[in-house]
Amino acid sequence: MKPTFDFSPLCQAFFSKRLMAQCKASPHTISAYAQTFRLLMAYAQKRLHLPPSKVSLTQLDAIFIAEFLDHLESGRSNGTRTRNARLASLRSFYLYAALEAPQHAALIQRVLAIPYSGTRGGW
């Protein structure tokens, strides 16, 4: 099966349509979310050996996202609050993706089930 490089256009639409146009998010919020995605793409590029334009949503599954969050805490020495803020940004994106890419509903559901640090339960 030929891979689809659907992450980049979905990410762009999330920022331009969802955050800017629909939610009218503040420049501070947009900047914070953008930083999360810069970090995610740098991590993906290193791990997957692919440029961001070649990344597929299927590669950014719950296991990958959980590993990215662990990397933030261990590799970048981010605290729980920062990790949870990054997860909140990603959850917002995946909620948007659920509407725009329903063919990935199961993958999205698993990502959305990742718990915040300091909360009970698992995924």
PDB file of C-alpha atoms in Angstrom:
ATOM      1  CA  MET A   1       0.000   0.000   0.000  1.00  0.00           C
ATOM      2  CA  LYS A   2       1.340   3.409  -0.980  1.00  0.00           C
ATOM      3  CA  PRO A   3       1.783   5.696   2.035  1.00  0.00           C
ATOM      4  CA  THR A   4      -0.213   8.897   2.173  1.00  0.00           C
ATOM      5  CA  PHE A   5       1.591  11.969   3.393  1.00  0.00           C
ATOM      6  CA  ASP A   6      -1.487  13.465   4.996  1.00  0.00           C
ATOM      7  CA  PHE A   7      -0.036  15.032   8.117  1.00  0.00           C
ATOM      8  CA  SER A   8       1.304  18.287   6.616  1.00  0.00           C
ATOM      9  CA  PRO A   9      -1.924  19.472   4.948  1.00  0.00           C
ATOM     10  CA  LEU A  10      -3.933  18.424   8.002  1.00  0.00           C
ATOM     11  CA  CYS A  11      -1.579  20.330  10.300  1.00  0.00           C
ATOM     12  CA  GLN A  12      -1.715  23.422   8.101  1.00  0.00           C
ATOM     13  CA  ALA A  13      -5.519  23.330   8.054  1.00  0.00           C
ATOM     14  CA  PHE A  14      -5.567  22.905  11.833  1.00  0.00           C
ATOM     15  CA  PHE A  15      -3.615  26.120  12.290  1.00  0.00           C
ATOM     16  CA  SER A  16      -5.257  28.191   9.573  1.00  0.00           C
ATOM     17  CA  LYS A  17      -8.860  26.966   9.680  1.00  0.00           C
ATOM     18  CA  ARG A  18      -9.337  25.729  13.216  1.00  0.00           C
ATOM     19  CA  LEU A  19      -7.100  27.827  15.460  1.00  0.00           C
ATOM     20  CA  MET A  20      -7.035  31.098  13.543  1.00  0.00           C
ATOM     21  CA  ALA A  21     -10.381  31.261  11.747  1.00  0.00           C
ATOM     22  CA  GLN A  22     -12.791  29.233  13.887  1.00  0.00           C
ATOM     23  CA  CYS A  23     -11.385  29.525  17.405  1.00  0.00           C
ATOM     24  CA  LYS A  24      -9.761  32.936  16.958  1.00  0.00           C
ATOM     25  CA  ALA A  25      -6.965  31.701  19.182  1.00  0.00           C
ATOM     26  CA  SER A  26      -4.571  34.259  20.614  1.00  0.00           C
ATOM     27  CA  PRO A  27      -1.135  34.720  19.050  1.00  0.00           C
ATOM     28  CA  HIS A  28       0.324  33.304  22.285  1.00  0.00           C
ATOM     29  CA  THR A  29      -1.753  30.113  21.978  1.00  0.00           C
ATOM     30  CA  ILE A  30      -0.876  29.711  18.314  1.00  0.00           C
ATOM     31  CA  SER A  31       2.804  30.197  19.112  1.00  0.00           C
ATOM     32  CA  ALA A  32       2.684  27.621  21.916  1.00  0.00           C
ATOM     33  CA  TYR A  33       0.918  25.103  19.687  1.00  0.00           C
ATOM     34  CA  ALA A  34       3.384  25.775  16.865  1.00  0.00           C
ATOM     35  CA  GLN A  35       6.286  25.087  19.222  1.00  0.00           C
ATOM     36  CA  THR A  36       4.742  21.729  20.113  1.00  0.00           C
ATOM     37  CA  PHE A  37       4.547  20.809  16.440  1.00  0.00           C
ATOM     38  CA  ARG A  38       8.098  22.015  15.748  1.00  0.00           C
ATOM     39  CA  LEU A  39       9.323  19.742  18.537  1.00  0.00           C
ATOM     40  CA  LEU A  40       7.177  16.863  17.291  1.00  0.00           C
ATOM     41  CA  MET A  41       8.455  17.209  13.727  1.00  0.00           C
ATOM     42  CA  ALA A  42      12.080  17.414  14.867  1.00  0.00           C
ATOM     43  CA  TYR A  43      11.540  14.260  16.910  1.00  0.00           C
ATOM     44  CA  ALA A  44       9.764  12.536  14.006  1.00  0.00           C
ATOM     45  CA  GLN A  45      12.500  13.503  11.582  1.00  0.00           C
ATOM     46  CA  LYS A  46      15.126  12.047  13.878  1.00  0.00           C
ATOM     47  CA  ARG A  47      13.182   8.858  14.646  1.00  0.00           C
ATOM     48  CA  LEU A  48      11.567   8.190  11.261  1.00  0.00           C
ATOM     49  CA  HIS A  49      14.340   9.581   9.077  1.00  0.00           C
ATOM     50  CA  LEU A  50      11.758  11.495   7.070  1.00  0.00           C
ATOM     51  CA  PRO A  51      11.255  15.176   6.382  1.00  0.00           C
ATOM     52  CA  PRO A  52       8.035  16.588   7.850  1.00  0.00           C
ATOM     53  CA  SER A  53       6.450  16.726   4.383  1.00  0.00           C
ATOM     54  CA  LYS A  54       6.694  12.931   4.158  1.00  0.00           C
ATOM     55  CA  VAL A  55       5.167  12.110   7.533  1.00  0.00           C
ATOM     56  CA  SER A  56       1.848  10.297   7.610  1.00  0.00           C
ATOM     57  CA  LEU A  57      -0.732  10.530  10.354  1.00  0.00           C
ATOM     58  CA  THR A  58      -0.529   6.734  10.660  1.00  0.00           C
ATOM     59  CA  GLN A  59       3.087   7.101  11.778  1.00  0.00           C
ATOM     60  CA  LEU A  60       2.054   9.477  14.557  1.00  0.00           C
ATOM     61  CA  ASP A  61       0.084   6.872  16.483  1.00  0.00           C
ATOM     62  CA  ALA A  62      -0.416   6.621  20.251  1.00  0.00           C
ATOM     63  CA  ILE A  63       2.835   4.758  20.834  1.00  0.00           C
ATOM     64  CA  PHE A  64       4.819   7.337  18.883  1.00  0.00           C
ATOM     65  CA  ILE A  65       3.114  10.263  20.643  1.00  0.00           C
ATOM     66  CA  ALA A  66       3.669   8.652  24.069  1.00  0.00           C
ATOM     67  CA  GLU A  67       7.354   8.169  23.213  1.00  0.00           C
ATOM     68  CA  PHE A  68       7.546  11.816  22.119  1.00  0.00           C
ATOM     69  CA  LEU A  69       6.035  12.925  25.425  1.00  0.00           C
ATOM     70  CA  ASP A  70       8.481  10.725  27.336  1.00  0.00           C
ATOM     71  CA  HIS A  71      11.292  12.269  25.288  1.00  0.00           C
ATOM     72  CA  LEU A  72      10.149  15.735  26.362  1.00  0.00           C
ATOM     73  CA  GLU A  73      10.390  14.754  30.020  1.00  0.00           C
ATOM     74  CA  SER A  74      13.596  12.727  29.898  1.00  0.00           C
ATOM     75  CA  GLY A  75      15.521  14.072  26.898  1.00  0.00           C
ATOM     76  CA  ARG A  76      14.558  17.731  27.233  1.00  0.00           C
ATOM     77  CA  SER A  77      14.028  17.766  31.018  1.00  0.00           C
ATOM     78  CA  ASN A  78      10.539  19.226  30.664  1.00  0.00           C
ATOM     79  CA  GLY A  79       8.373  19.128  33.752  1.00  0.00           C
ATOM     80  CA  THR A  80       4.932  17.621  34.067  1.00  0.00           C
ATOM     81  CA  ARG A  81       3.162  20.917  33.370  1.00  0.00           C
ATOM     82  CA  THR A  82       5.050  21.438  30.105  1.00  0.00           C
ATOM     83  CA  ARG A  83       4.473  17.851  29.035  1.00  0.00           C
ATOM     84  CA  ASN A  84       0.766  18.191  29.755  1.00  0.00           C
ATOM     85  CA  ALA A  85       0.590  21.478  27.834  1.00  0.00           C
ATOM     86  CA  ARG A  86       2.183  19.760  24.821  1.00  0.00           C
ATOM     87  CA  LEU A  87      -0.296  16.902  25.150  1.00  0.00           C
ATOM     88  CA  ALA A  88      -3.171  19.398  25.269  1.00  0.00           C
ATOM     89  CA  SER A  89      -1.944  20.900  21.980  1.00  0.00           C
ATOM     90  CA  LEU A  90      -1.753  17.466  20.395  1.00  0.00           C
ATOM     91  CA  ARG A  91      -5.184  16.487  21.699  1.00  0.00           C
ATOM     92  CA  SER A  92      -6.658  19.598  20.134  1.00  0.00           C
ATOM     93  CA  PHE A  93      -5.083  18.627  16.811  1.00  0.00           C
ATOM     94  CA  TYR A  94      -6.307  15.036  17.016  1.00  0.00           C
ATOM     95  CA  LEU A  95      -9.838  16.185  17.857  1.00  0.00           C
ATOM     96  CA  TYR A  96      -9.716  18.280  14.689  1.00  0.00           C
ATOM     97  CA  ALA A  97      -8.228  15.342  12.757  1.00  0.00           C
ATOM     98  CA  ALA A  98     -11.129  13.126  13.867  1.00  0.00           C
ATOM     99  CA  LEU A  99     -13.473  15.383  11.907  1.00  0.00           C
ATOM    100  CA  GLU A 100     -11.220  15.831   8.890  1.00  0.00           C
ATOM    101  CA  ALA A 101      -9.764  12.317   8.604  1.00  0.00           C
ATOM    102  CA  PRO A 102     -12.396   9.868   9.913  1.00  0.00           C
ATOM    103  CA  GLN A 103     -10.571   6.989   8.215  1.00  0.00           C
ATOM    104  CA  HIS A 104      -8.058   7.282  11.092  1.00  0.00           C
ATOM    105  CA  ALA A 105     -10.697   7.177  13.855  1.00  0.00           C
ATOM    106  CA  ALA A 106      -9.205   4.208  15.719  1.00  0.00           C
ATOM    107  CA  LEU A 107      -5.686   5.680  15.716  1.00  0.00           C
ATOM    108  CA  ILE A 108      -7.049   9.063  16.834  1.00  0.00           C
ATOM    109  CA  GLN A 109      -9.077   7.483  19.627  1.00  0.00           C
ATOM    110  CA  ARG A 110      -5.958   5.799  21.003  1.00  0.00           C
ATOM    111  CA  VAL A 111      -3.987   9.065  20.936  1.00  0.00           C
ATOM    112  CA  LEU A 112      -6.825  10.891  22.689  1.00  0.00           C
ATOM    113  CA  ALA A 113      -6.741   8.224  25.412  1.00  0.00           C
ATOM    114  CA  ILE A 114      -3.171   9.122  26.437  1.00  0.00           C
ATOM    115  CA  PRO A 115      -3.505  10.408  30.010  1.00  0.00           C
ATOM    116  CA  TYR A 116      -2.034  13.607  31.338  1.00  0.00           C
ATOM    117  CA  SER A 117       0.856  13.090  33.747  1.00  0.00           C
ATOM    118  CA  GLY A 118      -0.223  13.021  37.334  1.00  0.00           C
ATOM    119  CA  THR A 119      -3.633  11.548  36.502  1.00  0.00           C
ATOM    120  CA  ARG A 120      -4.864   8.081  37.236  1.00  0.00           C
ATOM    121  CA  GLY A 121      -5.598   5.506  34.591  1.00  0.00           C
ATOM    122  CA  GLY A 122      -3.779   4.297  31.556  1.00  0.00           C
ATOM    123  CA  TRP A 123      -4.323   3.945  27.884  1.00  0.00           C
TER     124      TRP A 123
END
